[in-house]
Amino acid sequence: MLNISNLHASIGDKTILKGLNLEVKAGEVHAIMGPNGSGKSTLANVLSGRPGYEITQGSITYKDKNLIELEPEIRARDGIFLAFQYPVEIPGVSNIYMLKAAYNAKRKHLGLPELDAMDFLVLIREKMKLVEMDEKFIHRSINEGFSGGEKKRNEILQMALLEPDLAILDETDSGLDIDALQIVASGVNQLKSPDRAVILITHYQRLLDYIVPDYVHVLSGGQIVKSGDKSLALELEDKGYGWIKEQNSSSSQVGA
Amino acid sequence: MSNSTQPYITAINSIANELPGNNLSWLQNTRNNALKNFETLGFPNQKNEAWKYTKTNVFGKKQFSLCEKPCVALLKEDISHLRDDQYLNLVFINGYFTPQLSDKNTEEGLILTNLQQMLCDSSETIQPFLSQYSDIKNQSFNALNTAYMNDGSYIKIQNNQVIKKPIQLIYLTTQQSTPAMTQPRNLIIAEPNSQATIIENYATFGESEHFTNSLTEIITQENSSVEHIKIQQECSKAYHIASISTYQHKDSRFTSHSFVFDGKLTRNEINSVFAEEGCECTLNGLYLVSGQQHVDHQTSIEHVKPNGTSKQTYKGILADRSRAVFNGRVKVHKNAQKSFSEQTNDNLLLSEHAEIDTKPQLEIYADDVKCAHGATVGQLNPEEIFYLQARGIGYKNAKELLTVAFANDMINKIKVETLQKMLQQKLSNCCTTEEI
Ligand SMILES: Nc1ncnc2c1ncn2[C@@H]1O[C@H](COP(=O)(O)OP(=O)(O)O)[C@@H](O)[C@H]1O
Ligand SMILES: [Mg+2]
């Protein structure tokens, strides 16, 4: 589904991703962990098409297409969803308006008829139950005055509605208490299917108790420096990232 | 003083004998004084602080003549985009009252008629009010309007009456072969404890150059409440100068909403005087300009007596090479203790060539007052655009959505539902057609 090869990305004159390789197949869940500032959000942003990044080397193919040349909205309609680490507040645009516009944009892209207001309301109510969100939230401005946890749940609501093929969650679990974390996890678990893939960017292995990843990768210094299964996350929690860094620098010394 | 005013003076003199109420000496005096003032003042130039950013030399250059009566009779269907059967409509075509397009007054406790009728039939009831509240001495456009004073509306809401139906004054200018002008004149009196909503709607048929110079005087008597909505949707070749003067008695409430959607040059002046205690004045405004359009808002609130509250909220969206001016003056007089005043002017610049000059002007002579003001100038937030894109909403659409969102709260303040819908439509049209 997604193939990232030798990806180099920079912002301004700062190179952040330096030769990243990652392959994600349909049906898989990949967890990406790594210290602060290692480039996790950069990767998520580059995949979703956020402006400001320059891709200087490498390639990204998604569903056999060159992802790099697609506009962010086309990527979204074609099934890529990014749950933002820091969702923005948009005063004056109601949640429900955006949700309906987003949903219908995707339907149109897929050649399906748009949903009218009534049918949409039925659908969104069902999705709101899933994230245990009160109906009043969808009539409020997007994220305006929402608590941190409410913002994250709103991201999951959008994900549940749009049913992406590739969901990328950028530290959606950070700052959540256990109840909210379980809501996020169940949102992801309900989405999981043989046709879909998930990339979980996380800081804490706690999330992985609820969403079991097929692979765990460690991102450090703009590269994936180590990959493994779920046990790698436990090891990281135990030993910290210093352990990987040491391993990595000693191995690169060996190589040099 | 200046030759630029001469053609206007000649034009008015030539029809002086035909103006309504020309047999009344008090009215003649008022008109003559106004004409003299206009002659002395000339059109304001940019040395005049209040006109620093708005040029008026076009009025000397173009020499707008008085609009002719329309030769084709319009039908109600022709103006269905302006008229609304849920309102009481008073329709003026090229400045002339048009009864066949207007509604009969069905409301009790309301006098709703055209000014000409009043000047001819019951001038004594309006004599104490007419031209008593607007500045004819120093404001040349007010003087020009008063010197001509041919028609407009007279609205009186009687004691304790709450008028449920909105009253709408439609001022429509039709296609003109040469640059022509209208001088609408309105007098609104809200008697004690009364309440009404009044809409002034200015529009054009076609795309010809014309000049509207309107003047509205509003008296809110004790504990009355007037909601005033002004819509400027004249064509992009229109020069529109409008002045509203409000005189507020004890505990009265005045709310003004001003919408500017079009026009080459628009200048809206609002002055309100708190003549007695406990007055409330709320001024809201929304202007959308693009191309080379120019819009100028000048407000002035005089807290003369204690316990007054004034709130001003103006928002602007500027595209292309458009320009906007906002000058909000608040004067708190020495005795006006416990006054509260706040003012904001937020602007969204959609182009680096657009320009806004915004300035609060606070003059405070009392010590126990609360006054606040603020102005912002900004662009659309790229983070917000991207967020919407990341959900599948197209770039252009996202920008439109955010532009509408910026302005929407000004429209949501309108309680008349059909009008709110119409304004929302207008806003969304402006946001999609403007190069954003
Ligand atoms: N807009 C920016 N301009 C310059 N540097 C940035 C910008 N955004 C992020 N960075 C830098 O890029 C590096 C990676 O950031 P990020 O991808 O957010 O890391 P992570 O999500 O792993 O914490 C950090 O050193 C950060 O300071
Ligand atoms: Mg991050």
mmCIF file of N, CA and C in Angstrom, chain B residues 300-410:
data_model
loop_
_atom_site.group_PDB
_atom_site.id
_atom_site.type_symbol
_atom_site.label_atom_id
_atom_site.label_comp_id
_atom_site.label_asym_id
_atom_site.label_seq_id
_atom_site.Cartn_x
_atom_site.Cartn_y
_atom_site.Cartn_z
ATOM 1 N N SER B 300 -19.023 57.847 15.548
ATOM 2 C CA SER B 300 -18.785 58.779 16.638
ATOM 3 C C SER B 300 -19.876 58.611 17.681
ATOM 4 N N ILE B 301 -19.465 58.303 18.892
ATOM 5 C CA ILE B 301 -20.448 58.133 19.966
ATOM 6 C C ILE B 301 -20.126 59.135 21.073
ATOM 7 N N GLU B 302 -21.117 59.907 21.400
ATOM 8 C CA GLU B 302 -20.936 60.921 22.439
ATOM 9 C C GLU B 302 -21.617 60.461 23.716
ATOM 10 N N HIS B 303 -20.790 60.047 24.671
ATOM 11 C CA HIS B 303 -21.338 59.733 25.999
ATOM 12 C C HIS B 303 -21.465 61.062 26.746
ATOM 13 N N VAL B 304 -22.619 61.676 26.640
ATOM 14 C CA VAL B 304 -22.795 62.982 27.292
ATOM 15 C C VAL B 304 -23.252 62.787 28.737
ATOM 16 N N LYS B 305 -24.043 61.740 28.961
ATOM 17 C CA LYS B 305 -24.610 61.504 30.296
ATOM 18 C C LYS B 305 -24.136 60.149 30.857
ATOM 19 N N PRO B 306 -24.229 59.962 32.177
ATOM 20 C CA PRO B 306 -23.664 58.758 32.812
ATOM 21 C C PRO B 306 -24.355 57.451 32.415
ATOM 22 N N ASN B 307 -23.692 56.357 32.786
ATOM 23 C CA ASN B 307 -24.241 55.002 32.650
ATOM 24 C C ASN B 307 -24.574 54.592 31.215
ATOM 25 N N GLY B 308 -23.827 55.096 30.305
ATOM 26 C CA GLY B 308 -24.051 54.707 28.912
ATOM 27 C C GLY B 308 -23.123 53.574 28.508
ATOM 28 N N THR B 309 -23.585 52.765 27.579
ATOM 29 C CA THR B 309 -22.778 51.656 27.072
ATOM 30 C C THR B 309 -22.681 51.738 25.555
ATOM 31 N N SER B 310 -21.494 51.683 25.026
ATOM 32 C CA SER B 310 -21.375 51.627 23.568
ATOM 33 C C SER B 310 -20.437 50.495 23.181
ATOM 34 N N LYS B 311 -20.844 49.750 22.163
ATOM 35 C CA LYS B 311 -20.034 48.623 21.681
ATOM 36 C C LYS B 311 -19.943 48.698 20.173
ATOM 37 N N GLN B 312 -18.741 48.631 19.668
ATOM 38 C CA GLN B 312 -18.571 48.675 18.214
ATOM 39 C C GLN B 312 -17.772 47.457 17.759
ATOM 40 N N THR B 313 -18.290 46.758 16.801
ATOM 41 C CA THR B 313 -17.596 45.601 16.242
ATOM 42 C C THR B 313 -17.645 45.710 14.727
ATOM 43 N N TYR B 314 -16.519 45.961 14.123
ATOM 44 C CA TYR B 314 -16.461 46.059 12.665
ATOM 45 C C TYR B 314 -15.474 45.036 12.132
ATOM 46 N N LYS B 315 -15.891 44.379 11.061
ATOM 47 C CA LYS B 315 -15.002 43.406 10.429
ATOM 48 C C LYS B 315 -14.916 43.683 8.939
ATOM 49 N N GLY B 316 -13.751 43.476 8.394
ATOM 50 C CA GLY B 316 -13.588 43.721 6.972
ATOM 51 C C GLY B 316 -12.816 42.608 6.278
ATOM 52 N N ILE B 317 -13.192 42.340 5.044
ATOM 53 C CA ILE B 317 -12.439 41.412 4.201
ATOM 54 C C ILE B 317 -12.013 42.178 2.957
ATOM 55 N N LEU B 318 -10.722 42.250 2.740
ATOM 56 C CA LEU B 318 -10.192 43.064 1.654
ATOM 57 C C LEU B 318 -9.413 42.191 0.678
ATOM 58 N N ALA B 319 -9.815 42.245 -0.581
ATOM 59 C CA ALA B 319 -9.095 41.492 -1.605
ATOM 60 C C ALA B 319 -8.483 42.481 -2.605
ATOM 61 N N ASP B 320 -7.640 41.973 -3.459
ATOM 62 C CA ASP B 320 -7.055 42.743 -4.575
ATOM 63 C C ASP B 320 -6.396 44.037 -4.098
ATOM 64 N N ARG B 321 -6.789 45.148 -4.757
ATOM 65 C CA ARG B 321 -6.195 46.431 -4.396
ATOM 66 C C ARG B 321 -7.187 47.311 -3.636
ATOM 67 N N SER B 322 -8.095 46.665 -2.953
ATOM 68 C CA SER B 322 -9.128 47.434 -2.260
ATOM 69 C C SER B 322 -8.553 48.121 -1.027
ATOM 70 N N ARG B 323 -9.340 49.048 -0.558
ATOM 71 C CA ARG B 323 -8.866 49.824 0.581
ATOM 72 C C ARG B 323 -10.005 50.085 1.553
ATOM 73 N N ALA B 324 -9.716 49.993 2.827
ATOM 74 C CA ALA B 324 -10.738 50.265 3.834
ATOM 75 C C ALA B 324 -10.198 51.218 4.886
ATOM 76 N N VAL B 325 -11.097 52.015 5.404
ATOM 77 C CA VAL B 325 -10.763 52.966 6.455
ATOM 78 C C VAL B 325 -11.759 52.752 7.590
ATOM 79 N N PHE B 326 -11.258 52.716 8.808
ATOM 80 C CA PHE B 326 -12.165 52.684 9.954
ATOM 81 C C PHE B 326 -11.681 53.689 10.975
ATOM 82 N N ASN B 327 -12.578 54.553 11.370
ATOM 83 C CA ASN B 327 -12.241 55.524 12.398
ATOM 84 C C ASN B 327 -13.361 55.542 13.427
ATOM 85 N N GLY B 328 -13.063 55.011 14.594
ATOM 86 C CA GLY B 328 -14.102 54.912 15.621
ATOM 87 C C GLY B 328 -13.840 55.905 16.742
ATOM 88 N N ARG B 329 -14.677 56.909 16.778
ATOM 89 C CA ARG B 329 -14.470 57.943 17.793
ATOM 90 C C ARG B 329 -15.459 57.744 18.934
ATOM 91 N N VAL B 330 -14.931 57.826 20.143
ATOM 92 C CA VAL B 330 -15.797 57.778 21.323
ATOM 93 C C VAL B 330 -15.403 58.946 22.203
ATOM 94 N N LYS B 331 -16.395 59.738 22.566
ATOM 95 C CA LYS B 331 -16.094 60.841 23.469
ATOM 96 C C LYS B 331 -16.914 60.669 24.743
ATOM 97 N N VAL B 332 -16.202 60.573 25.862
ATOM 98 C CA VAL B 332 -16.892 60.461 27.146
ATOM 99 C C VAL B 332 -16.792 61.816 27.834
ATOM 100 N N HIS B 333 -17.924 62.489 27.943
ATOM 101 C CA HIS B 333 -17.926 63.843 28.500
ATOM 102 C C HIS B 333 -17.695 63.805 30.008
ATOM 103 N N LYS B 334 -17.395 64.968 30.536
ATOM 104 C CA LYS B 334 -16.979 65.108 31.930
ATOM 105 C C LYS B 334 -17.968 64.473 32.912
ATOM 106 N N ASN B 335 -19.238 64.629 32.656
ATOM 107 C CA ASN B 335 -20.236 64.125 33.607
ATOM 108 C C ASN B 335 -20.654 62.691 33.334
ATOM 109 N N ALA B 336 -20.134 62.129 32.283
ATOM 110 C CA ALA B 336 -20.618 60.800 31.874
ATOM 111 C C ALA B 336 -19.906 59.697 32.645
ATOM 112 N N GLN B 337 -20.060 59.696 33.978
ATOM 113 C CA GLN B 337 -19.420 58.657 34.800
ATOM 114 C C GLN B 337 -20.072 57.309 34.526
ATOM 115 N N LYS B 338 -19.352 56.251 34.909
ATOM 116 C CA LYS B 338 -19.834 54.875 34.720
ATOM 117 C C LYS B 338 -20.167 54.593 33.252
ATOM 118 N N SER B 339 -19.398 55.170 32.405
ATOM 119 C CA SER B 339 -19.584 54.857 30.987
ATOM 120 C C SER B 339 -18.785 53.609 30.657
ATOM 121 N N PHE B 340 -19.314 52.845 29.731
ATOM 122 C CA PHE B 340 -18.610 51.653 29.276
ATOM 123 C C PHE B 340 -18.531 51.713 27.759
ATOM 124 N N SER B 341 -17.357 51.514 27.244
ATOM 125 C CA SER B 341 -17.222 51.600 25.793
ATOM 126 C C SER B 341 -16.199 50.600 25.297
ATOM 127 N N GLU B 342 -16.551 49.847 24.295
ATOM 128 C CA GLU B 342 -15.549 48.984 23.689
ATOM 129 C C GLU B 342 -15.677 49.011 22.175
ATOM 130 N N GLN B 343 -14.569 48.700 21.531
ATOM 131 C CA GLN B 343 -14.506 48.867 20.086
ATOM 132 C C GLN B 343 -13.477 47.905 19.510
ATOM 133 N N THR B 344 -13.881 47.153 18.491
ATOM 134 C CA THR B 344 -12.889 46.335 17.790
ATOM 135 C C THR B 344 -13.070 46.470 16.281
ATOM 136 N N ASN B 345 -11.976 46.346 15.589
ATOM 137 C CA ASN B 345 -11.996 46.362 14.131
ATOM 138 C C ASN B 345 -11.014 45.303 13.640
ATOM 139 N N ASP B 346 -11.571 44.211 13.132
ATOM 140 C CA ASP B 346 -10.741 43.104 12.662
ATOM 141 C C ASP B 346 -10.794 43.017 11.151
ATOM 142 N N ASN B 347 -9.638 42.866 10.557
ATOM 143 C CA ASN B 347 -9.565 42.862 9.099
ATOM 144 C C ASN B 347 -8.826 41.649 8.582
ATOM 145 N N LEU B 348 -9.370 41.102 7.533
ATOM 146 C CA LEU B 348 -8.748 39.972 6.857
ATOM 147 C C LEU B 348 -8.266 40.467 5.499
ATOM 148 N N LEU B 349 -6.971 40.450 5.310
ATOM 149 C CA LEU B 349 -6.394 40.908 4.043
ATOM 150 C C LEU B 349 -6.090 39.698 3.165
ATOM 151 N N LEU B 350 -6.766 39.637 2.031
ATOM 152 C CA LEU B 350 -6.576 38.483 1.159
ATOM 153 C C LEU B 350 -5.536 38.755 0.087
ATOM 154 N N SER B 351 -5.018 39.968 0.086
ATOM 155 C CA SER B 351 -4.019 40.301 -0.911
ATOM 156 C C SER B 351 -3.026 41.254 -0.276
ATOM 157 N N GLU B 352 -1.783 41.160 -0.729
ATOM 158 C CA GLU B 352 -0.770 42.051 -0.147
ATOM 159 C C GLU B 352 -0.916 43.479 -0.662
ATOM 160 N N HIS B 353 -1.766 43.652 -1.673
ATOM 161 C CA HIS B 353 -1.960 44.992 -2.212
ATOM 162 C C HIS B 353 -3.135 45.716 -1.576
ATOM 163 N N ALA B 354 -3.918 45.002 -0.788
ATOM 164 C CA ALA B 354 -5.045 45.641 -0.105
ATOM 165 C C ALA B 354 -4.513 46.456 1.069
ATOM 166 N N GLU B 355 -5.283 47.448 1.465
ATOM 167 C CA GLU B 355 -4.779 48.347 2.505
ATOM 168 C C GLU B 355 -5.886 48.748 3.460
ATOM 169 N N ILE B 356 -5.566 48.763 4.741
ATOM 170 C CA ILE B 356 -6.544 49.189 5.743
ATOM 171 C C ILE B 356 -5.911 50.264 6.631
ATOM 172 N N ASP B 357 -6.657 51.319 6.863
ATOM 173 C CA ASP B 357 -6.237 52.319 7.836
ATOM 174 C C ASP B 357 -7.268 52.326 8.944
ATOM 175 N N THR B 358 -6.863 51.851 10.101
ATOM 176 C CA THR B 358 -7.821 51.758 11.197
ATOM 177 C C THR B 358 -7.316 52.534 12.395
ATOM 178 N N LYS B 359 -8.225 53.238 13.024
ATOM 179 C CA LYS B 359 -7.804 54.103 14.115
ATOM 180 C C LYS B 359 -8.934 54.300 15.128
ATOM 181 N N PRO B 360 -8.672 53.982 16.375
ATOM 182 C CA PRO B 360 -9.651 54.355 17.397
ATOM 183 C C PRO B 360 -9.344 55.786 17.834
ATOM 184 N N GLN B 361 -10.345 56.472 18.269
ATOM 185 C CA GLN B 361 -10.123 57.849 18.690
ATOM 186 C C GLN B 361 -10.897 58.055 19.980
ATOM 187 N N LEU B 362 -10.212 57.896 21.100
ATOM 188 C CA LEU B 362 -10.891 57.987 22.390
ATOM 189 C C LEU B 362 -10.610 59.341 23.028
ATOM 190 N N GLU B 363 -11.680 60.012 23.412
ATOM 191 C CA GLU B 363 -11.521 61.277 24.132
ATOM 192 C C GLU B 363 -12.296 61.130 25.430
ATOM 193 N N ILE B 364 -11.560 61.000 26.531
ATOM 194 C CA ILE B 364 -12.221 60.676 27.788
ATOM 195 C C ILE B 364 -11.994 61.777 28.810
ATOM 196 N N TYR B 365 -13.093 62.370 29.255
ATOM 197 C CA TYR B 365 -12.987 63.477 30.203
ATOM 198 C C TYR B 365 -13.604 63.144 31.558
ATOM 199 N N ALA B 366 -14.118 61.917 31.706
ATOM 200 C CA ALA B 366 -14.653 61.487 33.000
ATOM 201 C C ALA B 366 -13.654 60.509 33.581
ATOM 202 N N ASP B 367 -13.668 60.295 34.924
ATOM 203 C CA ASP B 367 -12.645 59.404 35.463
ATOM 204 C C ASP B 367 -13.130 57.995 35.744
ATOM 205 N N ASP B 368 -14.426 57.835 35.979
ATOM 206 C CA ASP B 368 -14.909 56.500 36.322
ATOM 207 C C ASP B 368 -15.525 55.829 35.093
ATOM 208 N N VAL B 369 -14.678 55.398 34.181
ATOM 209 C CA VAL B 369 -15.172 54.812 32.931
ATOM 210 C C VAL B 369 -14.367 53.567 32.577
ATOM 211 N N LYS B 370 -14.966 52.716 31.785
ATOM 212 C CA LYS B 370 -14.241 51.559 31.250
ATOM 213 C C LYS B 370 -14.259 51.645 29.732
ATOM 214 N N CYS B 371 -13.083 51.771 29.152
ATOM 215 C CA CYS B 371 -13.025 51.864 27.694
ATOM 216 C C CYS B 371 -11.972 50.895 27.172
ATOM 217 N N ALA B 372 -12.294 50.214 26.120
ATOM 218 C CA ALA B 372 -11.326 49.301 25.515
ATOM 219 C C ALA B 372 -11.438 49.388 24.015
ATOM 220 N N HIS B 373 -10.317 49.195 23.353
ATOM 221 C CA HIS B 373 -10.377 49.173 21.894
ATOM 222 C C HIS B 373 -9.279 48.275 21.367
ATOM 223 N N GLY B 374 -9.486 47.767 20.182
ATOM 224 C CA GLY B 374 -8.468 46.914 19.591
ATOM 225 C C GLY B 374 -8.718 46.779 18.108
ATOM 226 N N ALA B 375 -7.646 46.582 17.378
ATOM 227 C CA ALA B 375 -7.791 46.374 15.935
ATOM 228 C C ALA B 375 -6.822 45.285 15.521
ATOM 229 N N THR B 376 -7.232 44.465 14.576
ATOM 230 C CA THR B 376 -6.324 43.451 14.050
ATOM 231 C C THR B 376 -6.358 43.456 12.526
ATOM 232 N N VAL B 377 -5.218 43.099 11.973
ATOM 233 C CA VAL B 377 -5.113 42.940 10.524
ATOM 234 C C VAL B 377 -4.403 41.616 10.305
ATOM 235 N N GLY B 378 -5.024 40.711 9.572
ATOM 236 C CA GLY B 378 -4.382 39.413 9.403
ATOM 237 C C GLY B 378 -4.710 38.763 8.087
ATOM 238 N N GLN B 379 -4.076 37.637 7.863
ATOM 239 C CA GLN B 379 -4.337 36.842 6.665
ATOM 240 C C GLN B 379 -5.018 35.541 7.099
ATOM 241 N N LEU B 380 -5.445 34.780 6.130
ATOM 242 C CA LEU B 380 -5.961 33.448 6.445
ATOM 243 C C LEU B 380 -4.824 32.621 7.027
ATOM 244 N N ASN B 381 -5.168 31.801 7.995
ATOM 245 C CA ASN B 381 -4.165 30.993 8.665
ATOM 246 C C ASN B 381 -3.866 29.723 7.848
ATOM 247 N N PRO B 382 -2.616 29.581 7.363
ATOM 248 C CA PRO B 382 -2.283 28.425 6.530
ATOM 249 C C PRO B 382 -2.482 27.090 7.249
ATOM 250 N N GLU B 383 -2.331 27.085 8.574
ATOM 251 C CA GLU B 383 -2.559 25.860 9.350
ATOM 252 C C GLU B 383 -4.015 25.416 9.239
ATOM 253 N N GLU B 384 -4.897 26.404 9.266
ATOM 254 C CA GLU B 384 -6.326 26.085 9.168
ATOM 255 C C GLU B 384 -6.665 25.601 7.762
ATOM 256 N N ILE B 385 -6.075 26.236 6.763
ATOM 257 C CA ILE B 385 -6.317 25.798 5.378
ATOM 258 C C ILE B 385 -5.869 24.347 5.223
ATOM 259 N N PHE B 386 -4.668 24.053 5.749
ATOM 260 C CA PHE B 386 -4.143 22.703 5.583
ATOM 261 C C PHE B 386 -4.990 21.672 6.319
ATOM 262 N N TYR B 387 -5.450 22.042 7.491
ATOM 263 C CA TYR B 387 -6.288 21.108 8.267
ATOM 264 C C TYR B 387 -7.499 20.671 7.443
ATOM 265 N N LEU B 388 -8.143 21.638 6.800
ATOM 266 C CA LEU B 388 -9.323 21.322 5.991
ATOM 267 C C LEU B 388 -8.940 20.494 4.762
ATOM 268 N N GLN B 389 -7.812 20.858 4.155
ATOM 269 C CA GLN B 389 -7.337 20.079 2.997
ATOM 270 C C GLN B 389 -7.065 18.635 3.389
ATOM 271 N N ALA B 390 -6.479 18.486 4.572
ATOM 272 C CA ALA B 390 -6.123 17.137 5.025
ATOM 273 C C ALA B 390 -7.364 16.291 5.281
ATOM 274 N N ARG B 391 -8.518 16.941 5.294
ATOM 275 C CA ARG B 391 -9.770 16.202 5.437
ATOM 276 C C ARG B 391 -10.474 16.026 4.089
ATOM 277 N N GLY B 392 -9.823 16.493 3.022
ATOM 278 C CA GLY B 392 -10.381 16.262 1.693
ATOM 279 C C GLY B 392 -11.063 17.476 1.080
ATOM 280 N N ILE B 393 -11.050 18.587 1.798
ATOM 281 C CA ILE B 393 -11.693 19.789 1.261
ATOM 282 C C ILE B 393 -10.679 20.539 0.397
ATOM 283 N N GLY B 394 -11.070 20.890 -0.814
ATOM 284 C CA GLY B 394 -10.148 21.505 -1.768
ATOM 285 C C GLY B 394 -9.594 22.843 -1.273
ATOM 286 N N TYR B 395 -8.432 23.208 -1.773
ATOM 287 C CA TYR B 395 -7.731 24.414 -1.333
ATOM 288 C C TYR B 395 -8.592 25.664 -1.457
ATOM 289 N N LYS B 396 -9.184 25.857 -2.631
ATOM 290 C CA LYS B 396 -9.966 27.055 -2.881
ATOM 291 C C LYS B 396 -11.194 27.078 -1.960
ATOM 292 N N ASN B 397 -11.798 25.933 -1.869
ATOM 293 C CA ASN B 397 -12.961 25.771 -1.021
ATOM 294 C C ASN B 397 -12.637 26.032 0.451
ATOM 295 N N ALA B 398 -11.484 25.549 0.876
ATOM 296 C CA ALA B 398 -11.056 25.745 2.261
ATOM 297 C C ALA B 398 -10.889 27.228 2.550
ATOM 298 N N LYS B 399 -10.299 27.939 1.591
ATOM 299 C CA LYS B 399 -10.095 29.375 1.778
ATOM 300 C C LYS B 399 -11.434 30.114 1.853
ATOM 301 N N GLU B 400 -12.339 29.714 0.975
ATOM 302 C CA GLU B 400 -13.674 30.324 1.005
ATOM 303 C C GLU B 400 -14.365 30.085 2.340
ATOM 304 N N LEU B 401 -14.261 28.860 2.778
ATOM 305 C CA LEU B 401 -14.898 28.464 4.034
ATOM 306 C C LEU B 401 -14.380 29.309 5.197
ATOM 307 N N LEU B 402 -13.071 29.506 5.222
ATOM 308 C CA LEU B 402 -12.466 30.261 6.317
ATOM 309 C C LEU B 402 -12.784 31.751 6.203
ATOM 310 N N THR B 403 -12.909 32.219 4.966
ATOM 311 C CA THR B 403 -13.251 33.628 4.773
ATOM 312 C C THR B 403 -14.680 33.877 5.244
ATOM 313 N N VAL B 404 -15.563 32.985 4.859
ATOM 314 C CA VAL B 404 -16.955 33.095 5.309
ATOM 315 C C VAL B 404 -17.016 33.000 6.835
ATOM 316 N N ALA B 405 -16.217 32.083 7.385
ATOM 317 C CA ALA B 405 -16.230 31.890 8.838
ATOM 318 C C ALA B 405 -15.821 33.152 9.580
ATOM 319 N N PHE B 406 -14.863 33.876 9.003
ATOM 320 C CA PHE B 406 -14.396 35.119 9.619
ATOM 321 C C PHE B 406 -15.537 36.120 9.755
ATOM 322 N N ALA B 407 -16.396 36.148 8.737
ATOM 323 C CA ALA B 407 -17.433 37.178 8.678
ATOM 324 C C ALA B 407 -18.775 36.743 9.261
ATOM 325 N N ASN B 408 -18.948 35.436 9.341
ATOM 326 C CA ASN B 408 -20.262 34.899 9.673
ATOM 327 C C ASN B 408 -20.887 35.429 10.953
ATOM 328 N N ASP B 409 -20.092 35.646 11.977
ATOM 329 C CA ASP B 409 -20.695 36.057 13.243
ATOM 330 C C ASP B 409 -21.369 37.427 13.141
ATOM 331 N N MET B 410 -20.919 38.235 12.182
ATOM 332 C CA MET B 410 -21.566 39.533 12.005
ATOM 333 C C MET B 410 -22.980 39.357 11.436
#
